XYZ file of C-alpha atoms in Angstrom:
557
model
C 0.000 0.000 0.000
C 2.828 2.464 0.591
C 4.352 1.835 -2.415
C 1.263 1.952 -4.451
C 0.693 5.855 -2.550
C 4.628 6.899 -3.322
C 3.755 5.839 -6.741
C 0.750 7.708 -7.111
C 2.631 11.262 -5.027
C 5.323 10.655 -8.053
C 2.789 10.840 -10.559
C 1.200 13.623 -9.111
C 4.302 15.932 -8.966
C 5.361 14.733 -12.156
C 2.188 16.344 -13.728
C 2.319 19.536 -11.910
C 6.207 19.326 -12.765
C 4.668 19.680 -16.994
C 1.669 22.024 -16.211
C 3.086 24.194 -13.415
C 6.957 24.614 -12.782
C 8.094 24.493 -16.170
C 10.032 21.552 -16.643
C 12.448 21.762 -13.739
C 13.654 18.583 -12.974
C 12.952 16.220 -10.551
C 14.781 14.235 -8.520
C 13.528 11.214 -6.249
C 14.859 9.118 -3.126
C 13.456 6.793 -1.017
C 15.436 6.220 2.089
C 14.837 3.125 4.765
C 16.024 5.265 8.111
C 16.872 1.850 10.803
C 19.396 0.606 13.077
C 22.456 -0.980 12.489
C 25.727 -2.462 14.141
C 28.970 -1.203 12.831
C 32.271 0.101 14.332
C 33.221 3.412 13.757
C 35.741 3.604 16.506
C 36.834 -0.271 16.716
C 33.914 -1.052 19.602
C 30.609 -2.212 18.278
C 27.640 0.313 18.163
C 24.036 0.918 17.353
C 24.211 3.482 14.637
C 21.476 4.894 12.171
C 21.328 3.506 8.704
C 19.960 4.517 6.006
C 18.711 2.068 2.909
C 21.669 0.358 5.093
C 24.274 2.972 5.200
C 26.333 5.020 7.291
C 27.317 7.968 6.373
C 23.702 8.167 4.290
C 23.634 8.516 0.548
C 24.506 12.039 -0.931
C 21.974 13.939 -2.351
C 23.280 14.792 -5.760
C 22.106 17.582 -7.727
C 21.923 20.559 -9.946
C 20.681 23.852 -8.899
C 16.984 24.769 -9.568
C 15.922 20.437 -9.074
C 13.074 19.576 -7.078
C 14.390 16.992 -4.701
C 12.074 14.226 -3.252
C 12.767 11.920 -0.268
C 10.073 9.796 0.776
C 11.494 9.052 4.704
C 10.174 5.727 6.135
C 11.195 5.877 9.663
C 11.440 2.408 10.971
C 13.180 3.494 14.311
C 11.578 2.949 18.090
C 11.271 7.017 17.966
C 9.588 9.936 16.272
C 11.993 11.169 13.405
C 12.840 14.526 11.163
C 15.796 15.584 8.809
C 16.931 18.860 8.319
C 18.916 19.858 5.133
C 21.317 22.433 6.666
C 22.418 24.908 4.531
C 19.451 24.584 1.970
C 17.353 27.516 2.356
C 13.858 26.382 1.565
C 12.854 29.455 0.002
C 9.383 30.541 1.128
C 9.275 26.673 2.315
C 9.873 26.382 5.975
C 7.007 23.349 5.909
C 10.575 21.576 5.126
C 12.850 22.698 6.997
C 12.651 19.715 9.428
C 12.874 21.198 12.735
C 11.008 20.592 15.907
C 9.764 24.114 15.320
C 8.573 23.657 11.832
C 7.763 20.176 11.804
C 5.425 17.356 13.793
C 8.231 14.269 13.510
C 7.731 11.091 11.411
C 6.442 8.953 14.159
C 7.712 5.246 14.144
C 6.603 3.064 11.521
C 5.500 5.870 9.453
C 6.534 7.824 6.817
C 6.553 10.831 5.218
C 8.068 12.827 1.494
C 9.836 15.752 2.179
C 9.838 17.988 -1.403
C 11.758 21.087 -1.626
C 13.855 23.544 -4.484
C 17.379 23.515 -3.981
C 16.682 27.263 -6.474
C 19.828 28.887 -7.343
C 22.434 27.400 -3.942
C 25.220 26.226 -5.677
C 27.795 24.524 -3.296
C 27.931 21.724 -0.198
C 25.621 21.084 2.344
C 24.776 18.498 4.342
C 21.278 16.455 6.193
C 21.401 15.288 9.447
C 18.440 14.106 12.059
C 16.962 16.803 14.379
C 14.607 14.785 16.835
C 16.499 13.301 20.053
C 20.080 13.140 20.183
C 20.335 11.016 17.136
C 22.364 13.199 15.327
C 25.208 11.240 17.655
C 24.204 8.443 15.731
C 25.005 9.153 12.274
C 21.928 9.367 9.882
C 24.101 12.223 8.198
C 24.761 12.841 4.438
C 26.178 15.112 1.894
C 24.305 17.252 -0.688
C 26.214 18.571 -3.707
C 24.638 21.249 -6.242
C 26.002 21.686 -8.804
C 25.758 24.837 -11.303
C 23.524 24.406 -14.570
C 25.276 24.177 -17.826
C 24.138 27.991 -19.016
C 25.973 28.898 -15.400
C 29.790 28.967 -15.731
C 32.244 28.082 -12.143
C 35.028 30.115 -12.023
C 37.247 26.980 -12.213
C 40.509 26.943 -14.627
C 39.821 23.128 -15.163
C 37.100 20.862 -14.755
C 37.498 18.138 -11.795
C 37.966 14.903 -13.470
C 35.780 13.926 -10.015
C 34.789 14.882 -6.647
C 34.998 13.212 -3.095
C 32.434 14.168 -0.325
C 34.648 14.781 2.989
C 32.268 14.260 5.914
C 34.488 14.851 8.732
C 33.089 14.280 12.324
C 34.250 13.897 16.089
C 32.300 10.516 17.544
C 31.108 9.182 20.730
C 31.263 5.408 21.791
C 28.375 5.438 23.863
C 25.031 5.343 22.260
C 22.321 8.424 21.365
C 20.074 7.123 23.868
C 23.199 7.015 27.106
C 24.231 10.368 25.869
C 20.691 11.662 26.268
C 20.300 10.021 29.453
C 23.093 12.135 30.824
C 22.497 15.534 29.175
C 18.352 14.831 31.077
C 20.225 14.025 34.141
C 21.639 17.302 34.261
C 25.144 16.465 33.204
C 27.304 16.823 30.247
C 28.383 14.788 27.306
C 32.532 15.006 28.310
C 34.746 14.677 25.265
C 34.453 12.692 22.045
C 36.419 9.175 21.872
C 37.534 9.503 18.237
C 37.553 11.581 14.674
C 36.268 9.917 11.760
C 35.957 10.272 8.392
C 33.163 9.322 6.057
C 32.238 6.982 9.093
C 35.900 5.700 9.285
C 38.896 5.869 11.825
C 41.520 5.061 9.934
C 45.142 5.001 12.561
C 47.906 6.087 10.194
C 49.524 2.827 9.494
C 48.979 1.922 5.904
C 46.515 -0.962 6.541
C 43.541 0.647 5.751
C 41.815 0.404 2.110
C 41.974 3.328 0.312
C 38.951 5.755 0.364
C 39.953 8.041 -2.367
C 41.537 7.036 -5.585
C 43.303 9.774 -7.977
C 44.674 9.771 -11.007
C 48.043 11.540 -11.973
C 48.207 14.906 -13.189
C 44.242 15.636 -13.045
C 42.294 17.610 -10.607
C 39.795 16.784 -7.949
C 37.549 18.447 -5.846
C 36.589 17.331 -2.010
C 33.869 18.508 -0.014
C 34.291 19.007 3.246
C 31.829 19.400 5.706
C 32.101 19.221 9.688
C 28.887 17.126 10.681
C 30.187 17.227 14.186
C 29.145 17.371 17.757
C 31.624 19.178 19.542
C 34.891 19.928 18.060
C 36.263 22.065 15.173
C 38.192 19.898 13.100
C 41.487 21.160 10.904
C 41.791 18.636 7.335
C 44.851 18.636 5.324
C 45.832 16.149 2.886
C 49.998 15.408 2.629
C 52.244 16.469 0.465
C 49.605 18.351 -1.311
C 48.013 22.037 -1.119
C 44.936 23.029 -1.376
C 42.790 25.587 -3.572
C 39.603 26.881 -1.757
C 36.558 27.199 -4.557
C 33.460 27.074 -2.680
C 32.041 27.973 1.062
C 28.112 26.886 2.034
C 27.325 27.845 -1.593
C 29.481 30.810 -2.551
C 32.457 31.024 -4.679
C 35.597 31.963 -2.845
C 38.629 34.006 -4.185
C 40.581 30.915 -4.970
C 43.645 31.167 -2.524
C 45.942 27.956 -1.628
C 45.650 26.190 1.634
C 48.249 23.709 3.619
C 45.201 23.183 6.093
C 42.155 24.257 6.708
C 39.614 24.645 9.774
C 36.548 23.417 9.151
C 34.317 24.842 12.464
C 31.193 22.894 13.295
C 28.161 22.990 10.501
C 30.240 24.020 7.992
C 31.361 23.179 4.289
C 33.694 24.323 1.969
C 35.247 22.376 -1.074
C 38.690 22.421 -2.531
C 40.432 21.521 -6.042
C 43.411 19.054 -5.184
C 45.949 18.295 -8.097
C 47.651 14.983 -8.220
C 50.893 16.409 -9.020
C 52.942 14.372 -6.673
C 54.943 11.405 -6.583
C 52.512 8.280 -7.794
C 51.789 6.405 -4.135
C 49.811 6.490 -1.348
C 48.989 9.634 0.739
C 46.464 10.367 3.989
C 44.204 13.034 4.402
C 44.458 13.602 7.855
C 41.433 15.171 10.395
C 41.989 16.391 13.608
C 40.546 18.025 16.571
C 41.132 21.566 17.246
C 41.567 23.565 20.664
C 41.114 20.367 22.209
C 43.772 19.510 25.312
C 44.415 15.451 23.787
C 43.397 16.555 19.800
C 42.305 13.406 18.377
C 42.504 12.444 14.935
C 42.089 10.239 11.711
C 43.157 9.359 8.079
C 41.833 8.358 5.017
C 43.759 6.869 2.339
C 44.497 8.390 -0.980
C 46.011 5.864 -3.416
C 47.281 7.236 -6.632
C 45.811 5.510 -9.332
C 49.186 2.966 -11.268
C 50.959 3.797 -7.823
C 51.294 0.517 -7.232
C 50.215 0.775 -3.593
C 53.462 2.258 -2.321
C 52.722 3.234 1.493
C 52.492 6.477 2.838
C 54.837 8.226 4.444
C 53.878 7.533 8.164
C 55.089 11.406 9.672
C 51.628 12.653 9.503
C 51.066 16.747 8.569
C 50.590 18.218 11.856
C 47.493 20.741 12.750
C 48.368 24.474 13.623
C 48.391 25.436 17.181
C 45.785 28.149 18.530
C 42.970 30.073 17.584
C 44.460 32.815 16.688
C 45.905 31.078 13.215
C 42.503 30.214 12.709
C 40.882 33.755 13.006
C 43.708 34.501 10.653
C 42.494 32.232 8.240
C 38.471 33.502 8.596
C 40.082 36.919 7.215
C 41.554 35.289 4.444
C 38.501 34.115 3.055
C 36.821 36.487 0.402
C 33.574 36.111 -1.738
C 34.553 35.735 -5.802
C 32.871 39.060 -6.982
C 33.779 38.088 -10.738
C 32.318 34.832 -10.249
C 28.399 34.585 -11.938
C 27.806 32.120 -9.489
C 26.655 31.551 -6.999
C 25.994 34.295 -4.997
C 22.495 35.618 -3.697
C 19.904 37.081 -5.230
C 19.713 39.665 -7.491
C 22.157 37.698 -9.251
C 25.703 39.672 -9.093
C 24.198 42.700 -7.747
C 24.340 42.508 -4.252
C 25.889 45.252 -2.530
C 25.429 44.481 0.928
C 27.676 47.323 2.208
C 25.468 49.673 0.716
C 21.811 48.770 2.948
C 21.318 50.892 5.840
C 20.513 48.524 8.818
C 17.158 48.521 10.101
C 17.630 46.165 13.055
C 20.900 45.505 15.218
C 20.315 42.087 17.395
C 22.640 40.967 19.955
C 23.110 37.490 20.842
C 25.460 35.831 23.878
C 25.528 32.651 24.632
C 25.811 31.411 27.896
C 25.798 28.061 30.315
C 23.924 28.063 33.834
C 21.564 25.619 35.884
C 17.868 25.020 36.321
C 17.007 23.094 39.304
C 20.624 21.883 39.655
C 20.276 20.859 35.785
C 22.827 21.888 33.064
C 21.210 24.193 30.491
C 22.453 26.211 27.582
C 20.670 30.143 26.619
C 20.792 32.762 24.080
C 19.932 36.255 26.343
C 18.717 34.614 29.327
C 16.679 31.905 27.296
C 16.641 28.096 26.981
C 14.462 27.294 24.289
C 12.010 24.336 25.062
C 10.581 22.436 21.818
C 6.468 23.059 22.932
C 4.337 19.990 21.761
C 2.259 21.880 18.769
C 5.368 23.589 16.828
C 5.548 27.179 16.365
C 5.320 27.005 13.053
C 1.812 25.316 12.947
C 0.736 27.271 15.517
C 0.877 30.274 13.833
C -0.481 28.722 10.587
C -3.897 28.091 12.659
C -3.785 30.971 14.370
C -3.568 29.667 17.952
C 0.495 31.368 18.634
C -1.152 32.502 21.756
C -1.538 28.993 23.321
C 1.548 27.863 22.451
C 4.690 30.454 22.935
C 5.386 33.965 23.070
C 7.314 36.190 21.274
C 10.101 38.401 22.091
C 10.945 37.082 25.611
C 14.832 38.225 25.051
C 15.764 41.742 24.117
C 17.452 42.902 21.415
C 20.816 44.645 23.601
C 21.253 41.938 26.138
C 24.344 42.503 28.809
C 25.574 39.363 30.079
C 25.729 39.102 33.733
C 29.238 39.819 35.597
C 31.348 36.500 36.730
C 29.939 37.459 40.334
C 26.187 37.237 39.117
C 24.644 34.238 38.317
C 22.172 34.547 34.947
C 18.925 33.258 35.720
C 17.947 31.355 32.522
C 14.290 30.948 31.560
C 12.942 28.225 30.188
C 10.861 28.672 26.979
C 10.135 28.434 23.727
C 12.706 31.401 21.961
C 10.723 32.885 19.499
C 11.740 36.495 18.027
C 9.446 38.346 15.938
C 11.335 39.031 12.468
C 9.771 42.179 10.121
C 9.725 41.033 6.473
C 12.521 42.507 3.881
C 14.066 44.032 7.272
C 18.137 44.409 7.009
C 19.632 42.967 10.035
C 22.632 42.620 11.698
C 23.092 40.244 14.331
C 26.072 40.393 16.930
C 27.597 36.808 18.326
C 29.053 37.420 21.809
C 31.110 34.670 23.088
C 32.424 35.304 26.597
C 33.321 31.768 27.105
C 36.382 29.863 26.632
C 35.210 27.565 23.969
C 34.903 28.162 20.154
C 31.388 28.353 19.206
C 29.526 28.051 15.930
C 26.166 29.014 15.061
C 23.792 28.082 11.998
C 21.023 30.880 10.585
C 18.271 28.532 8.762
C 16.190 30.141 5.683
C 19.450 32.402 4.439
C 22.583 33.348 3.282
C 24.190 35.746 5.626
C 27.691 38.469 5.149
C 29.905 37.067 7.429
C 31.006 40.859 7.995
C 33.592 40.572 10.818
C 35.145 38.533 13.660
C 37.703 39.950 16.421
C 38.365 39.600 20.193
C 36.638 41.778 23.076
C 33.068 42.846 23.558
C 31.676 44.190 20.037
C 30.535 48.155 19.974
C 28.959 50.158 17.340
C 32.366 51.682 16.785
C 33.617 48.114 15.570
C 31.404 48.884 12.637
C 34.020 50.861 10.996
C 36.438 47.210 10.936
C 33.078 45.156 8.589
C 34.406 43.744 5.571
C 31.331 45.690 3.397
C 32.221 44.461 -0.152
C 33.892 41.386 -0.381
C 32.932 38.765 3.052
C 31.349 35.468 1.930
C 27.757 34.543 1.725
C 27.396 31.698 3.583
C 25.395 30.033 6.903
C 27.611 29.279 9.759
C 29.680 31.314 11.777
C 32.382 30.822 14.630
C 33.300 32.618 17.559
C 36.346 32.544 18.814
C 36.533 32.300 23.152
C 35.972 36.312 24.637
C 35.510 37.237 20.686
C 32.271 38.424 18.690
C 31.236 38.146 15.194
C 29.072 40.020 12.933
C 26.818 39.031 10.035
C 24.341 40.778 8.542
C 21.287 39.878 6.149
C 18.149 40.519 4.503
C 15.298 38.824 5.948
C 12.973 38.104 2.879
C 12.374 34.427 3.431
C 8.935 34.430 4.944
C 8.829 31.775 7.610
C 9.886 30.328 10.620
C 13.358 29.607 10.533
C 16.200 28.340 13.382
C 18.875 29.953 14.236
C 20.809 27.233 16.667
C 24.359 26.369 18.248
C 25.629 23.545 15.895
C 26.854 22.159 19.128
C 24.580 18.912 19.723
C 24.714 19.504 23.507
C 24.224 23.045 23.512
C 21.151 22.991 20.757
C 19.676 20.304 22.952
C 19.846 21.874 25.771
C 18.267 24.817 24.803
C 21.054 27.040 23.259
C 18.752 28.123 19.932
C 16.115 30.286 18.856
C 13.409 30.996 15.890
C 13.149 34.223 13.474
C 9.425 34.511 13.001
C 9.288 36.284 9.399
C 5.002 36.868 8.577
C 4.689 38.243 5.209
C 2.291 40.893 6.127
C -0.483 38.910 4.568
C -1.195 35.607 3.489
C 0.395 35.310 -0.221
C 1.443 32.497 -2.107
C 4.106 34.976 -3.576
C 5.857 35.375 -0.352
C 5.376 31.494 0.981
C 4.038 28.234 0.373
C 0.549 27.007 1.911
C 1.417 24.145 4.375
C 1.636 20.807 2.140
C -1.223 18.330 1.558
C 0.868 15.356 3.658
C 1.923 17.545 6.511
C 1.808 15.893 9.711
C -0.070 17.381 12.449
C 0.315 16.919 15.966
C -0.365 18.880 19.281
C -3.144 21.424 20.019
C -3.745 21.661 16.083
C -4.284 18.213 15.426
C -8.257 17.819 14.797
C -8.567 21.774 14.170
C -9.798 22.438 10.577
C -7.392 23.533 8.101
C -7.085 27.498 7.926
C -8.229 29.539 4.744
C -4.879 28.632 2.305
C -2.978 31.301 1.256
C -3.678 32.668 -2.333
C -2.228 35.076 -4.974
C-alpha cells in the first residue's frame, strides 16, 4: 500500500512538474532510516542507517531540481531531517525542525519535497529529533551549477569526493541523552572519523579516495560534528579553496584548513605528486588530547606504495585560525553563486534597520545543566511554532520576544537566571539585520542561521561596539550560513530577511542545541500570499493542540 501511494505522489508531482513549474527537474529518493551495528571507533555500536548505510547517501544535484525523499522511519522514535544549509525558500514546511515540523512517528513515513533554487555549493542532512544526530543518519548534498551557469574553475574536476568529517562518541544516542536529562554533560568525544571511518595512520587501511596523476579533484568538506572544530589537510599536497556553504571563494591555496562545526567548503586538489599512497588527515582543534584520523588516498598505477607515516601536523591556537576567517573572500567576478539579485548585491550599501545581539551562555535550572541565548533556553512546545501560527492559535503555544534585542551578560559574580521557553523572536519582512555573536566563554562556538545566506562581515576579540562597525568587511565577506566565535571574541553578520517563515537559528553544538542554546526568526509576510510562501503541504503531519482543528483559509495570490 505504501508503495502503491509513493507511486501515485510521483505521478502527481510529475504532472504539476509539466503544467506548473516548467520543466524543472525532478529528482527522487526513497530512504529506509533503521538501526544498524557497525564500528566506527573499533567497539561495536548501534548506529542509524539509512537504505543500510552510514554515512547516508549524498543527495546529488543541480541547482533549480526539485528533490524528493520519501522518509520511512522504521526506528523505536519519532523522526525529522533537516537539510542544513538549503534555504527552503518561502518553504519552511521543510525545513525539518522541531519548530517547523510534527516528527515522522515510528513506523510511518513521510516525502519531504523542496527547491534547492539557485544554492550552488555543499551542504549536508542530518536528524533533528532526540540526540540522534550522535548516531550518524548524516549525508552530503552537492549542487552543482547548470550548464548555461559557468564556475570560475581553470579546469574541470575529473571527479569529486564528499569529505564528511566528524568527532564521535562510543556510547550510544540514547546514554548520551540520558546524561544531558540528568543534568550532566556529554565530556569529550572518543575519536575523529571520516566518512564513518577511523583510519590510525599505518597503511593498513583500504583506500577511500583514488586519484589519477596529473588531473584535478575536488573534495567537499563538511564538519557534521558534535563538539569539536576539526582542521583537514591532505599530505604532500596544497589546497585551492573554490566554494564555502554555496558561494564562490577568491581561490587562494591552503596547507590546512579549519573546518568549524556545521560548515562546508570544497577544494580543487591536483595529483601532481609522486605516484603512491597519501592520507588526508582530520583532527581536533583547541582540544587539550586533539584526536585524529586518516583516510587513504592511493594514486591511481601507484602501485600501492605506502604512505609516508610522519603525519602533517594541525596548527596550534585560535588565533591562526581567526587569521584564516580573514583570508577568506567572496569571488565578486564569479556569476555564481551568490544571492539574489544575481551579481548585484551590494550588501555594504543597505542601511541597517535592526541591530540584534546574541550571547551565549551556560547556567543551571534546578541543579540541571542548560544552555541560553539572552537569558533563554528554548524548550521544543508539543504543537510547533510554526503550525501554531499557521492556525492561528500562537497565543496557546509560545510567546514572542521574551529576550531583548541589547542583552548585557551578567558579571562572573552574578549568576544569569535562565528561563525556560520556547525562543521565538518576531522578524519584520525585507528588514536588514545585523546580528552580533558574543562569546564570553572559553570555547569556540559556531552558530547556523536557517532560511538564508548571511555576510559574514567581521570577527575579532573583546566585547563588540557600534564603533567596531568601521572594521566590517562591506564588499567582499562570503555569503554563507555558519559562523564561529572565537573564546571572549564576537562576530558580525548581517542579512536581509525576505524568506517568509519560521526559521532556526541554533548552536551547531549537539549539547548546547539540545539543551536549549537556539532560537526561531518569526518572518510573517504581512499577509497571506502564495508569492511570499508556500501554503502548508497536503501530507503535513499534524500533531499537538492543532491536530483535529480544521485547516485554515490557504494562502492565495
Amino acid at each position: 500500500m505504501e508503495k502503491l501511494r509513493f507511486v501515485l505522489v510521483l505521478l502527481a508531482l510529475c504532472l504539476s512538474t509539466t503544467l506548473v513549474k516548467g520543466g524543472d527537474p525532478f529528482l527522487f529518493f526513497e530512504w529506509k532510516v533503521t538501526y544498524g551495528t557497525i564500528s566506527p571507533l573499533g567497539v561495536p555500536q548501534q548506529v542509524i542507517l539509512i537504505n543500510g548505510q552510514f554515512p547516508g547517501p549524498i543527495i546529488n544535484g543541480t541547482s533549480n531540481n526539485n528533490i524528493v525523499v520519501n522518509v520511512f522511519n522504521q526506528l523505536d522514535e519519532p523522526f525529522l531531517f533537516t537539510w542544513n544549509g538549503v534555504q527552503q525558500r518561502k518553504n519552511s514546511w521543510q525545513e525539518g525542525t522541531l519548530g517547523t515540523n510534527c516528527p515522522i512517528p515510528p513506523g510511518s513515513n513521510f516525502t519531504y519535497q523542496f527547491q534547492v533554487k539557485d544554492q550552488i555549493g555543499s551542504f549536508y542532512y542530518y536528524p533533528t529529533t532526540a540526540l540522534h544526530r550522535a548516531a550518524g543518519g548524516y549525508g552530503g548534498i552537492s549542487v552543482h551549477s547548470r550548464a548555461l551557469i559557468p564556475v570560475p574553475f581553470d579546469v574541470n574536476p575529473a571527479d569529486e569526493f564528499f569529505v564528511l568529517v566528524s568527532d564521535w562518541y562510543t556510547k550510544s544516542h540514547s546514554q548520551l541523552r540520558k546524561l544531558l536529562d540528568s543534568g550532566r554533560a556529554l565530556g569529550r568525544p572518543n575519536g575523529v572519523i571520516i566518512n564513518g571511518k577511523s583510519g590510525k595512520g599505518d597503511n593498513k587501511d583500504e583506500p577511500m579516495f583514488t586519484m589519477t596523476p596529473g588531473k584535478t579533484y575536488r573534495y567537499r568538506f563538511c564538519n557534521v560534528g558534535m563538539k569539536d572544530s576539526i582542521n583537514v589537510r591532505i599530505q604532500g599536497h596544497v589546497m585551492k579553496l573554490v566554494e564555502i556553504e554555496g558561494s564562490h571563494t577568491v581561490q587562494n591555496m591552503y596547507d590546512s584548513l579549519d573546518v568549524h562545526l556545521g560548515q562546508c567548503m570544497s577544494v580543487l586538489v591536483t595529483a601532481d605528486k609522486e605516484p603512491k599512497d597519501y592520507f588526508l588527515v582530520a583532527s581536533t582543534r583547541f582540544t587539550k588530547e586533539p584526536h585524529t584520523a586518516t583516510a587513504t588516498i592511493r594514486y591511481a598505477n601507484g602501485k600501492g606504495a605506502p604512505a609516508s607515516l610522519e603525519l602533517p601536523k594541525a596548527p596550534i591556537g585560535w588565533a591562526w585560525s581567526l587569521n584564516q576567517f580573514r583570508s577568506f573572500r567572496w569571488n565578486l567576478t564569479a556569476s555564481a553563486a551568490r544571492p539574489n539579485p544575481q551579481g548585484s548585491y551590494h550588501y555594504g550599501q543597505i542601511n541597517i534597520t535592526r541591530t540584534i545581539k546574541l550571547v551565549n551562555t551556560v547556567g543551571s535550572v534546578d541543579g540541571k545543566l542548560r544552555y541560553a541565548i539572552n537569558g533563554v533556553s528554548h524548550v521544543n512546545p508539543e504543537t510547533p511554532i510554526k503550525l501554531a501560527e499557521y492556525y492561528g492559535v500562537a497565543d496557546k503555544v509560545f510567546k514572542y520576544d521574551l529576550i531583548k534585542d541589547d542583552y548585557e551578560a551578567p558579571t562572573a559574580k552574578t549568576e544569569e537566571k535562565i528561563t525556560l521557553a520556547p525562543n521565538v523572536v518576531n522578524g519584520t519582512y525585507r528588514n536588514f539585520v545585523e546580528i552580533i555573536f558574543e562569546n564570553h566563554e572559553k570555547s569556540v562556538q559556531s552558530f547556523h542561521l536557517a532560511g538564508y545566506s548571511f555576510f559574514a562581515v567581521a570577527n575579532e576579540p573583546g566585547k563588540w561596539t557600534p564603533e567596531k562597525r568601521k572594521n566590517y568587511n562591506l564588499l567582499d565577506a562570503v555569503s554563507r550560513n555558519t559562523i564561529q566565535v572565537y573564546p571572549n571574541s564576537w562576530a558580525a553578520i548581517m542579512t536581509t530577511i525576505d524568506n517568509a517563515g519560521l526559521w532556526n537559528l541554533r548552536s551547531n553544538s549537539l549539547e548546547r542545541q539540545y539543551l536549549g542554546q537556539q532560537l526561531y526568526f518569526s518572518v510573517l509576510s504581512p499577509k497571506r500570499d502564495l508569492k511570499d510562501e508556500y501554503n502548508m503541504p497536503d501530507n503535513d503531519i499534524l500533531c499537538g493542540i492543532i491536530k483535529d482543528m480544521p485547516l485554515p483559509k490557504p494562502y492565495s495570490v
